[in-house]
Short mmCIF file of C-alpha atoms and ligand atoms in Angstrom, two decimals:
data_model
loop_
_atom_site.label_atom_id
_atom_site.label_comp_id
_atom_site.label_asym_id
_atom_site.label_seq_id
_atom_site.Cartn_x
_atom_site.Cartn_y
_atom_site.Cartn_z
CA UNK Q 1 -26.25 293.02 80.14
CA UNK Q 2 -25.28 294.32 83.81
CA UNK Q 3 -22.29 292.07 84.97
CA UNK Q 4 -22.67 290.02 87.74
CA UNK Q 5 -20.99 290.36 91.43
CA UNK Q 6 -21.29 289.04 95.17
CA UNK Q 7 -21.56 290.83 97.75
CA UNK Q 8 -19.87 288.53 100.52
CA UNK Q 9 -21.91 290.09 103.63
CA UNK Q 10 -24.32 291.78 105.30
CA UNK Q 11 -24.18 295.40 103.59
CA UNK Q 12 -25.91 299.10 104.19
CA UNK Q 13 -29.32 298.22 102.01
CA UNK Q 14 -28.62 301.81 100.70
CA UNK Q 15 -25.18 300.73 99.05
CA UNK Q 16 -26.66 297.64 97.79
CA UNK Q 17 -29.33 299.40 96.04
CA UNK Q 18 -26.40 301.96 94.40
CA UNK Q 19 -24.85 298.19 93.94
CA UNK Q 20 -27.97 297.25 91.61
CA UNK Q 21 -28.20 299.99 89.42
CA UNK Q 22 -24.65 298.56 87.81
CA UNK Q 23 -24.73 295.44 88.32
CA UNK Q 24 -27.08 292.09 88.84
CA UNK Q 25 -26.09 291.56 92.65
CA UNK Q 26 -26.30 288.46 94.45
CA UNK Q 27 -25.80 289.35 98.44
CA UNK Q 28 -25.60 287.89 101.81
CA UNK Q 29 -28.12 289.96 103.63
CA UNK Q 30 -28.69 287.05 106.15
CA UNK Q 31 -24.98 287.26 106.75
CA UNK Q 32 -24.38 283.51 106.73
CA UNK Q 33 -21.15 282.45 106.81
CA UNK Q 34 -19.50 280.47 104.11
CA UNK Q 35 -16.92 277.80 103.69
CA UNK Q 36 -14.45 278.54 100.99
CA UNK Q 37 -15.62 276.11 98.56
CA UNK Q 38 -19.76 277.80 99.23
CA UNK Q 39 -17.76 281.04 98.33
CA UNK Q 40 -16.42 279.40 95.13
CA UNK Q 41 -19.83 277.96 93.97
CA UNK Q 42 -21.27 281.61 94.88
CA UNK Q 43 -19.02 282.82 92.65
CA UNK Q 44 -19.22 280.90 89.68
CA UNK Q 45 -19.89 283.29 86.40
CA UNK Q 46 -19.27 286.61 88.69
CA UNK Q 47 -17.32 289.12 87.71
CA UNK Q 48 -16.85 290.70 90.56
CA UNK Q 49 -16.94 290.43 94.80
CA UNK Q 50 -17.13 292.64 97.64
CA UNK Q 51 -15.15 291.61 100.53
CA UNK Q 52 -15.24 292.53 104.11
CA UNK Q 53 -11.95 291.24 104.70
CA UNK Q 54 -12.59 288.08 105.97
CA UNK Q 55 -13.24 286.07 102.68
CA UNK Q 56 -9.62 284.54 101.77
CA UNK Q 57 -9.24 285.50 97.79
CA UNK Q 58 -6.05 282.60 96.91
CA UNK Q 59 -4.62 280.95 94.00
CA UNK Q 60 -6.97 277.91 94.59
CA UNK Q 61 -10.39 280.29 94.69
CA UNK Q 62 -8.97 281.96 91.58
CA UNK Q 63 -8.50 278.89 89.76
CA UNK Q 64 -11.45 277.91 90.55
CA UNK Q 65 -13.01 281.05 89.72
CA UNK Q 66 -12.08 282.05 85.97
CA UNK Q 67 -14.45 285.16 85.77
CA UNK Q 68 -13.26 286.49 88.30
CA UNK Q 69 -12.06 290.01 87.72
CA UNK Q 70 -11.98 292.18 90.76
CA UNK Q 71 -12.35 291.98 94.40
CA UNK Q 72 -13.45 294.82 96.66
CA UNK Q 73 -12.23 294.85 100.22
CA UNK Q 74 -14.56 297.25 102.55
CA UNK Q 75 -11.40 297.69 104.67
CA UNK Q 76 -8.36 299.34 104.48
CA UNK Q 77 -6.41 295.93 105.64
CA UNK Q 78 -6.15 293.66 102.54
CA UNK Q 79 -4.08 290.59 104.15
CA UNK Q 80 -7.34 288.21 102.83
CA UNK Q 81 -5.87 288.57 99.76
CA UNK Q 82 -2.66 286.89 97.52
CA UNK Q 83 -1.86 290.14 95.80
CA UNK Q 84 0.49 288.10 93.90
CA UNK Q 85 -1.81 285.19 93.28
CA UNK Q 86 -4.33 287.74 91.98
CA UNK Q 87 -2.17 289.63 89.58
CA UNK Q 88 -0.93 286.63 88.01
CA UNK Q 89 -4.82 285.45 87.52
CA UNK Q 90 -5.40 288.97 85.85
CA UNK Q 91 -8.14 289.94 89.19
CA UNK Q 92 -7.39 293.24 90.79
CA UNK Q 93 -7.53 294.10 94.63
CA UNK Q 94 -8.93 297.27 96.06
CA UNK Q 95 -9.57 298.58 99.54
CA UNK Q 96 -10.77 301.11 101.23
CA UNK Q 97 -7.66 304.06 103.05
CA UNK Q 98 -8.14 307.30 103.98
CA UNK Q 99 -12.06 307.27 104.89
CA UNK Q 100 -11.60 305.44 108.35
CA UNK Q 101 -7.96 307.01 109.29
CA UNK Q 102 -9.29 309.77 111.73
CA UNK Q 103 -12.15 307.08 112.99
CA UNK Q 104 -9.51 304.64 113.66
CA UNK Q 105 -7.01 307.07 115.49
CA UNK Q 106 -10.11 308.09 117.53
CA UNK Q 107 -10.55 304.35 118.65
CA UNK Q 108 -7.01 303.79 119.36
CA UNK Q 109 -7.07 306.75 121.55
CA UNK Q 110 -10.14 305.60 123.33
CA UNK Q 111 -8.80 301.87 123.46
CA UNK Q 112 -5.46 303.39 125.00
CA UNK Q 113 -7.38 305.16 127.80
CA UNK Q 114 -9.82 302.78 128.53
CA UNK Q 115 -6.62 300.28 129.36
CA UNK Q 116 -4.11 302.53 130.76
CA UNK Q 117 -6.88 303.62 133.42
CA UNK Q 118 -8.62 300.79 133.96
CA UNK Q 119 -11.89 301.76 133.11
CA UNK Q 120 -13.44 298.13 132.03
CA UNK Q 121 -12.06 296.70 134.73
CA UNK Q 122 -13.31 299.44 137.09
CA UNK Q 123 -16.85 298.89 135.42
CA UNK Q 124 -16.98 295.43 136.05
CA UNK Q 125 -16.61 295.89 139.95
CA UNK Q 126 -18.92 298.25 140.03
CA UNK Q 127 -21.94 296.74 137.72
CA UNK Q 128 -20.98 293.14 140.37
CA UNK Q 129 -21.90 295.04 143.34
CA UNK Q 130 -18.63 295.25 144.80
CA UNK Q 131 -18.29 298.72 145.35
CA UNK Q 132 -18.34 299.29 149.09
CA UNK Q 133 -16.04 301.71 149.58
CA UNK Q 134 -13.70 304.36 148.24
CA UNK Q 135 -9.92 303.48 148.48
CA UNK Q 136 -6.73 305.43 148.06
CA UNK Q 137 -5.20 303.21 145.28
CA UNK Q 138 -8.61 301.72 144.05
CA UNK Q 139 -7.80 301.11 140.47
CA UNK Q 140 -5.12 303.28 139.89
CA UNK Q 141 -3.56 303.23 136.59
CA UNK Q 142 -1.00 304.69 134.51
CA UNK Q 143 -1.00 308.34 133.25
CA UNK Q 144 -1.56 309.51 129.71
CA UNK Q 145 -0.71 313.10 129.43
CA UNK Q 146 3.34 313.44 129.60
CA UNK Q 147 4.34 309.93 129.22
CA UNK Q 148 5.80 308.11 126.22
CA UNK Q 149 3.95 306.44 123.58
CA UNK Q 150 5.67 304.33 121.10
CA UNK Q 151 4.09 303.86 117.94
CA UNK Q 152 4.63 300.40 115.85
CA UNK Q 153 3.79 301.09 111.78
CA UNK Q 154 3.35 304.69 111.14
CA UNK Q 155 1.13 304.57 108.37
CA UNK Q 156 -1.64 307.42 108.12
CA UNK Q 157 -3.44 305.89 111.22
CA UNK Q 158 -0.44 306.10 113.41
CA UNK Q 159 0.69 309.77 111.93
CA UNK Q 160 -3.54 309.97 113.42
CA UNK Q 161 -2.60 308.33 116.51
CA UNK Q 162 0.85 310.82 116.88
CA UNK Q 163 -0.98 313.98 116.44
CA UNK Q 164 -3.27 313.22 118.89
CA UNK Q 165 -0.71 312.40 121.62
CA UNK Q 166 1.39 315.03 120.69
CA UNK Q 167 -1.07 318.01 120.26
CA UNK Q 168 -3.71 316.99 122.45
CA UNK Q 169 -1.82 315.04 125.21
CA UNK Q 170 1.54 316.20 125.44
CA UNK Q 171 2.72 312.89 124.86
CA UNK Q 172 6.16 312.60 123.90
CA UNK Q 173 6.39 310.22 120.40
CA UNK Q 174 8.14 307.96 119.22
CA UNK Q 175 7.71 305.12 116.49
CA UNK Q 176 9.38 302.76 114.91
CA UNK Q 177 8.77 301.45 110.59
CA UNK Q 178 9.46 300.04 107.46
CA UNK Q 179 10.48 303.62 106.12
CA UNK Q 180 11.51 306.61 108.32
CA UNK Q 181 9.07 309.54 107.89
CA UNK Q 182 9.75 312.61 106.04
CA UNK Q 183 11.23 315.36 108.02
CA UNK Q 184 8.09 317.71 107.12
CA UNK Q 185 5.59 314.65 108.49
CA UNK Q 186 7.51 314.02 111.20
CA UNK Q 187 7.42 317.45 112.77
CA UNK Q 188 3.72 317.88 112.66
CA UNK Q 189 3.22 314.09 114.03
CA UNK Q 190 5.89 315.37 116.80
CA UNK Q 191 7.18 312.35 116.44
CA UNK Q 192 11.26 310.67 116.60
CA UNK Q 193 12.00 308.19 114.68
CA UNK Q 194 13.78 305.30 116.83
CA UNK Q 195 14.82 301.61 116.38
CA UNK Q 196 12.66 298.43 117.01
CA UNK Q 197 14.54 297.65 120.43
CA UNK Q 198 14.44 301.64 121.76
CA UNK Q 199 10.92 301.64 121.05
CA UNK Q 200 10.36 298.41 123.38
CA UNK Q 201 12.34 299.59 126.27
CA UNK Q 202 11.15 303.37 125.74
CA UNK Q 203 7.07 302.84 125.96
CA UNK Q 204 5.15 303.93 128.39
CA UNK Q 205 2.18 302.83 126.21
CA UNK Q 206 3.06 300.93 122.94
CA UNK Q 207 0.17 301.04 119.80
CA UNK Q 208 0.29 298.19 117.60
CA UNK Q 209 -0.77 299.71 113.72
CA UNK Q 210 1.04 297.79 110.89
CA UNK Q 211 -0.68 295.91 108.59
CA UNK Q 212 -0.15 292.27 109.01
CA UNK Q 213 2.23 289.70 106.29
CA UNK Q 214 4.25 286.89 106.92
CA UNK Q 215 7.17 289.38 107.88
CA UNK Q 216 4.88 291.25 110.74
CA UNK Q 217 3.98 287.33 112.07
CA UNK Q 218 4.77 287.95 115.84
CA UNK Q 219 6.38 291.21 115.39
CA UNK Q 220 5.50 290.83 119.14
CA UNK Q 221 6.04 288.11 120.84
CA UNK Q 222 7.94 286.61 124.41
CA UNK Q 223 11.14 288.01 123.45
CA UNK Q 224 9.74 291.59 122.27
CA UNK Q 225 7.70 291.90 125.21
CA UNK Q 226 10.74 291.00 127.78
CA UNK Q 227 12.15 294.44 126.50
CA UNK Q 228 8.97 296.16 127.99
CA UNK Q 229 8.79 298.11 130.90
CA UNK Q 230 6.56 296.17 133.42
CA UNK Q 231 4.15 299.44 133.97
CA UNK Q 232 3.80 299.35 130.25
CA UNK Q 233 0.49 299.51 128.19
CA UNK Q 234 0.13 297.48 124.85
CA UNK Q 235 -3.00 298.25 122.14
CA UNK Q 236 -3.42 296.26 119.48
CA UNK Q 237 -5.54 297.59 116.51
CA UNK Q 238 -3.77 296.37 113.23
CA UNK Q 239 -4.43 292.66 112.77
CA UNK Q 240 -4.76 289.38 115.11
CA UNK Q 241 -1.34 287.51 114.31
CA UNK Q 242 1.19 290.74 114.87
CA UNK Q 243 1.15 289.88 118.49
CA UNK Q 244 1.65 286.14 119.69
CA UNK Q 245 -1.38 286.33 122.68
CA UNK Q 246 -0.62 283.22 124.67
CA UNK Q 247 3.06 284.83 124.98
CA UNK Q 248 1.13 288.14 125.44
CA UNK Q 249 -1.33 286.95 127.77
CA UNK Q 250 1.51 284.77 130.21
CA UNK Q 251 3.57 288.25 130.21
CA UNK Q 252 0.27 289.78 131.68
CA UNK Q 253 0.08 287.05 133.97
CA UNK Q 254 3.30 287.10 135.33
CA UNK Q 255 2.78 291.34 135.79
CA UNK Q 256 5.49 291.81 133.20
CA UNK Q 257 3.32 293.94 131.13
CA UNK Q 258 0.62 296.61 133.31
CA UNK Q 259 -2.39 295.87 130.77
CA UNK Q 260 -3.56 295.47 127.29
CA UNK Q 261 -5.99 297.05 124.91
CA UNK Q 262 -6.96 294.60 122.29
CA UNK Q 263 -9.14 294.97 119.34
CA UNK Q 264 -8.17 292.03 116.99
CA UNK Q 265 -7.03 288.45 117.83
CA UNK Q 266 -5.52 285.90 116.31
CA UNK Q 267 -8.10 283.37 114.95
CA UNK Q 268 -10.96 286.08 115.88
CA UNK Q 269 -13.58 285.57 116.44
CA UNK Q 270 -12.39 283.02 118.36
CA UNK Q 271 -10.10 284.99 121.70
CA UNK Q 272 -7.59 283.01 123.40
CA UNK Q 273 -8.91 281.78 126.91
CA UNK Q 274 -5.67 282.49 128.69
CA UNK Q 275 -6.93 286.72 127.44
CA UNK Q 276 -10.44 286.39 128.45
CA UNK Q 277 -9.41 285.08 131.68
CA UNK Q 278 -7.10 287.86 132.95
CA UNK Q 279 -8.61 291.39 134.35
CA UNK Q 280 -6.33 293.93 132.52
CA UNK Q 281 -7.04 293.66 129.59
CA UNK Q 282 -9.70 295.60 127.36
CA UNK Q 283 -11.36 293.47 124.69
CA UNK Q 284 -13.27 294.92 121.84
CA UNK Q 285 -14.40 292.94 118.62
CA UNK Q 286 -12.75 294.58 116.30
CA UNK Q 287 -14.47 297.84 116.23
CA UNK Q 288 -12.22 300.42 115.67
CA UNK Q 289 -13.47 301.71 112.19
CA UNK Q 290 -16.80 301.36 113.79
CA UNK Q 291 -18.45 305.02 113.69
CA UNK Q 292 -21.61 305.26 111.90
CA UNK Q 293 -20.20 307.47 108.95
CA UNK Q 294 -17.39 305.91 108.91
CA UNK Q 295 -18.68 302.47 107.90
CA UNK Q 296 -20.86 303.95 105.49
CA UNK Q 297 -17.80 306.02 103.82
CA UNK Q 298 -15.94 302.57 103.39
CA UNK Q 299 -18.81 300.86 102.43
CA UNK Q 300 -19.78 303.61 99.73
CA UNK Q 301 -15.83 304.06 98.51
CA UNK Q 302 -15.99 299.68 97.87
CA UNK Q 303 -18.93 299.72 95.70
CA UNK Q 304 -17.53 303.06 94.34
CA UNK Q 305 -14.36 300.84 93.21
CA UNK Q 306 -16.54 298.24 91.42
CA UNK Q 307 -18.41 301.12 90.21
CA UNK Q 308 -15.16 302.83 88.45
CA UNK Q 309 -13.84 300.32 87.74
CA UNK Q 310 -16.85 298.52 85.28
CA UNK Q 311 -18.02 301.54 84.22
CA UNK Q 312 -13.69 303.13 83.66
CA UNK Q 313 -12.15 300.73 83.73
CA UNK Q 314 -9.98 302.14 86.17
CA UNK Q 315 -10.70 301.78 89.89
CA UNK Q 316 -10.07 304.16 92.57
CA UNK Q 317 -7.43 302.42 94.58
CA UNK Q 318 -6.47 299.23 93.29
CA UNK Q 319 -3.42 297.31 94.76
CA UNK Q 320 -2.45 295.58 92.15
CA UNK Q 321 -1.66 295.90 88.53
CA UNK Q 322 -3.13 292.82 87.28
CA UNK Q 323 -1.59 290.40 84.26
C1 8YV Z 411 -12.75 296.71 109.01
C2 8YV Z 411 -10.24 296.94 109.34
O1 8YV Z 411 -13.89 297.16 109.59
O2 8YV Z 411 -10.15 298.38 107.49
C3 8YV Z 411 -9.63 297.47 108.11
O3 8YV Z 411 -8.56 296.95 107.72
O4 8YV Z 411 -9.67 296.20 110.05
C4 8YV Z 411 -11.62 297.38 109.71
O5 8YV Z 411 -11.72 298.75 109.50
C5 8YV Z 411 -12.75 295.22 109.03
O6 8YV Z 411 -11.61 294.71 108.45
C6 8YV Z 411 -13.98 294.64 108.31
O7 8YV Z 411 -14.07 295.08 106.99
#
């Protein structure tokens, strides 16, 4: 008998189908969206569930939940889930790296220059039928090539992010993390390894790309952003919660901070109405894995884990080492 999983959202039919040859698949293809006790009746007598990284997988789900034996993230980002809570329950965690890292880089490249010059902004004005007239400083921004970009979490998508700026930019580098870099991956990223407060005070454009716990909770915040050169550029594309946005969107206010790129909020969908009201900044709903082939490779690599790891028992990048 073909074990039974959930597929938590709206999914490429194509990797449902692959979904069905395994196993007997209920899905979401309306893409409703569920409380988390729906999600717990759902998953009654499933064996298995494929996240997209907004279904919370805690102690009181997996209690509730005994069946349970694996959950699938189609994202790289896992902070839906209580590693802990699901080792202890004997359910194993698996997500998606490597596929989107180039596709990701890419968007925090194209995030970076749409904010540093001003090109939303510059759009709106001209799709309102203001544009009258060409002006010496009309919507000048900051420059790209030559300046310094500090990089926050240098995981593979900042190393992306580096080698971009460095190779194709002439950006000086620098970034700040958990672990200092090899010297080998640090030369071809062209990038210096520097403290927290250097990296503040030395950005010309700052790229936000840890991955989001309890101990990255308003890594920025008032105090971080004080340290911040006022011509400064901030992008956001790790997680809603790493940067505190009403302290975020008062230093844009105030002109303490030039502009800011974000992709993710906290409490997204949902966006702060202090950031939608202000005119430099560059919002995007969370898109930045977005490319066509892209979404399908992470789509294809979470079913592949549920695949491996029914048919294997051993899946292709699991988290955790379950109880
Ligand atoms: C996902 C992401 O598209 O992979 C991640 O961690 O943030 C995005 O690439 C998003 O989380 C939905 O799955």
């Amino acid at each position: 008998m073909k074990p039974k999983i959930l597929v938590a959202r709206a999914l490429f039919p194509e990797v449902l189908e692959r979904l069905q040859h395994t196993f007997e698949v209920e899905s979401n293809q309306l893409d409703e969206s569920w409380t988390a006790a729906q999600l717990i009746a759902k998953l009654q007598g499933k064996w298995g569930i494929y996240t997209m990284a907004g279904e919370r997988i805690d102690a009181a789900l997996l209690a509730a939940c005994p069946q349970l034996k694996i959950c699938a993230n189609m994202a790289v980002g896992y902070n839906n889930f209580d590693l802990s809570a699901m080792s202890t329950a004997g359910v194993l965690g698996t997500n998606t790296p490597d596929v989107l890292t180039e596709t990701t880089a890419d968007f925090g490249f194209a995030l970076l220059m749409a904010t540093a010059r001003r090109i939303s902004e510059s759009e709106r004005f001209l799709r309102s039928g203001q544009w009258k007239k060409w002006r010496y400083d009309m919507f000048a921004g900051a420059d790209i090539h030559g300046s310094t970009l500090a990089i926050l979490g240098m995981g593979r998508i900042g190393q992306g992010i580096a080698r971009r700026a460095a190779l194709g930019f002439g950006m000086k580098v620098v970034y700040h993390n958990r672990s200092r870099l090899d010297a080998a991956t640090e030369a071809q990223c062209q990038a210096r390894y520097v403290g927290k407060e250097e990296l503040l005070q030395s950005a010309d454009h700052l790229v936000l790309v840890l991955p989001y716990s309890a101990a990255s909770h308003h890594a920025i915040g008032g105090a971080e952003l004080a340290l911040m050169k006022p011509t400064a550029t901030l992008v956001n594309i790790a997680r809603g919660g790493i940067v505190d946005d009403v302290a975020l969107a008062a230093a844009l206010a105030a002109g303490k901070l030039a502009a800011a790129g974000l992709d993710v909020f906290e409490g997204e969908p949902e966006v702060h109405p202090d950031l939608l009201a202000l005119r430099n900044v560059v919002l995007t709903p969370h898109i930045a894995s977005a490319s066509v082939p892209t979404r399908r490779a992470m789509a294809d690599l979470a079913a592949d884990n549920l695949i491996a790891f029914w048919t294997q028992g051993r899946a292709l990048n699991a988290l955790n080492a379950p109880a």
